[in-house]
Coordinates of C-alpha atoms in Angstrom, one line a residue:
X1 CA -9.6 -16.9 -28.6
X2 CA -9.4 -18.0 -25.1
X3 CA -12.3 -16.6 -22.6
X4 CA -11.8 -15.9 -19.0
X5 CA -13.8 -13.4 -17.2
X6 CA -12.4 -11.5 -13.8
X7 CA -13.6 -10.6 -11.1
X8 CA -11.8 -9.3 -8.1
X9 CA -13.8 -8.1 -4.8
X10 CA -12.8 -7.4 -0.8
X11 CA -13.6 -8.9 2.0
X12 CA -12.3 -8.3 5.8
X13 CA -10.2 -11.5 5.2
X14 CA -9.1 -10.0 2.2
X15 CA -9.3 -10.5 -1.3
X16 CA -11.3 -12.3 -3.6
X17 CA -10.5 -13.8 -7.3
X18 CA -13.2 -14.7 -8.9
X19 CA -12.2 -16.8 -12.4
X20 CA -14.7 -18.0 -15.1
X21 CA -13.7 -19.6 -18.4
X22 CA -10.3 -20.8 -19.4
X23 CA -7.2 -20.4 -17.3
X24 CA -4.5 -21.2 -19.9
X25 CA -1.5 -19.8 -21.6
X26 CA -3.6 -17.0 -23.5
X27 CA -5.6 -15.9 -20.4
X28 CA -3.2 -15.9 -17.7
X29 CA -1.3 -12.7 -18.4
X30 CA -4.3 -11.2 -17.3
X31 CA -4.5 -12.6 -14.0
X32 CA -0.3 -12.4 -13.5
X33 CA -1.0 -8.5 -14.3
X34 CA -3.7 -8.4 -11.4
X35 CA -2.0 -9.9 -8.7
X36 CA 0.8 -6.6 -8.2
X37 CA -2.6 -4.4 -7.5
X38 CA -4.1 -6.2 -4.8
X39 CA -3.8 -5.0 -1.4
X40 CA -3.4 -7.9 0.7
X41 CA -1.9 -7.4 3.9
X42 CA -0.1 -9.6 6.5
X43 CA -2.0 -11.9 8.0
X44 CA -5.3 -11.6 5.5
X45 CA -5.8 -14.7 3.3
X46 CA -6.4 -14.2 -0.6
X47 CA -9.0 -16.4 -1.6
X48 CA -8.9 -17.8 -5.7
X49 CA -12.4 -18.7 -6.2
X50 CA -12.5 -21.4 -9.1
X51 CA -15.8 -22.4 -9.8
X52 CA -16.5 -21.1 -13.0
X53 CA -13.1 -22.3 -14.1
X54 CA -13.7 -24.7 -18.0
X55 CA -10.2 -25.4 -18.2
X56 CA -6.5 -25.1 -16.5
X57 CA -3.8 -26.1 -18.1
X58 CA 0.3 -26.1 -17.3
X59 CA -0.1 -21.7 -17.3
X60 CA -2.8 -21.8 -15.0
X61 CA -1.3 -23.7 -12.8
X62 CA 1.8 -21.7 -12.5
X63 CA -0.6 -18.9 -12.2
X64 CA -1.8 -20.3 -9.2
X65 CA 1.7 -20.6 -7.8
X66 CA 2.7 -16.6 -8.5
X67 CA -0.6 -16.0 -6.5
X68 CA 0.8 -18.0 -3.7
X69 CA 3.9 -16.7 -3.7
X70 CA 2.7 -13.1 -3.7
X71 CA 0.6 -14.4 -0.9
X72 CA 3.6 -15.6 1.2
X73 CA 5.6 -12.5 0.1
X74 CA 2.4 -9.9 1.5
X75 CA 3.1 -12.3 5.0
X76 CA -1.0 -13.6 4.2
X77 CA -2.1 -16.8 3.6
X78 CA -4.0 -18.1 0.3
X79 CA -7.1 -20.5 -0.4
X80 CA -8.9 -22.1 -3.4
X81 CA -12.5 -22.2 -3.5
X82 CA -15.2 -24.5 -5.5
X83 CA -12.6 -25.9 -7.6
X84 CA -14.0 -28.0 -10.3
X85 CA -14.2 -31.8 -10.0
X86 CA -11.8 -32.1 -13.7
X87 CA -9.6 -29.5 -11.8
X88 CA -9.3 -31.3 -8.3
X89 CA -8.0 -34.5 -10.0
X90 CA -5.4 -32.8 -12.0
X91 CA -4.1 -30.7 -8.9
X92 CA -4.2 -34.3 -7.2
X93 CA -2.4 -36.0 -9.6
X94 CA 0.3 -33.0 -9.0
X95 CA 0.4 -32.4 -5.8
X96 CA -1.2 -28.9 -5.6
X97 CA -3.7 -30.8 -3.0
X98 CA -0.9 -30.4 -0.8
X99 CA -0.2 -27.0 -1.3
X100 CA -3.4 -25.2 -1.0
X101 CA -6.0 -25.1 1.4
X102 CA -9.4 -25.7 -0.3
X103 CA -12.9 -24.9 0.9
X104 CA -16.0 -25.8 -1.1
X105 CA -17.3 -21.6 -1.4
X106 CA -15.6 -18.7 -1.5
X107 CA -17.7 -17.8 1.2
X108 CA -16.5 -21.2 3.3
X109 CA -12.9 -19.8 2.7
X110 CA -14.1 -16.3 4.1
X111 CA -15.8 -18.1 7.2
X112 CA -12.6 -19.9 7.8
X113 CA -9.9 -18.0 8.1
X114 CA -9.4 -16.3 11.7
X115 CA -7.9 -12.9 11.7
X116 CA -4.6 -12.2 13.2
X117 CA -4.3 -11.4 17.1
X118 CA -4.2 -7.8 17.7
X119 CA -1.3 -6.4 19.8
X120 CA -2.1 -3.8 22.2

């Protein structure tokens, strides 16, 4: 049986994901079934912290993708944090570099992102 414990917490930039174990085809329902409940609103940035991640396969990938999209679709941005060294070269080798921002801590990802201007 696959393992994968999650953790969820909010921050003023928004909200955190925090994954440990395997993120494959047995434990990704779980995070899919997560992602409808978060509030995330425009101009926050949900942060996917990694760093307790074993494994990611195909699944966890695609995963990653529906948190992006429901990202973009909230008008918010998204970031990985401390993704594994194994992890890195796979989303390398497909691209994903590309398509996510990445920041060492979840707490670098926090510090980073700049909230939106107000409007009077």
């Amino acid at each position: 049986m696959t393992e994968l414990t999650v953790r969820t917490r909010t921050t003023p930039a928004g909200p955190v994901i925090e994954l440990a174990g395997e993120l494959d085809h047995d434990s990704v329902p779980d995070v899919r079934a997560l992602l409808p409940g978060l509030t995330l609103r425009a101009g926050q940035q949900l942060v996917i912290d990694l760093s307790g991640i074993t494994v990611c396969d195909s699944s966890g990938i695609t995963v990653l993708l529906a948190a992006r999209n429901h990202a973009l679709d909230a008008r918010a941005g998204i970031a990985l944090a401390a993704v594994p060294a194994r992890v890195s070269r796979i989303f390398h080798i497909v691209g994903l570099d590309q398509v996510f921002p990445t920041y060492a801590t979840a707490r670098a990802a926090e510090a980073a992102w700049t909230p939106p201007p107000s409007h009077p």
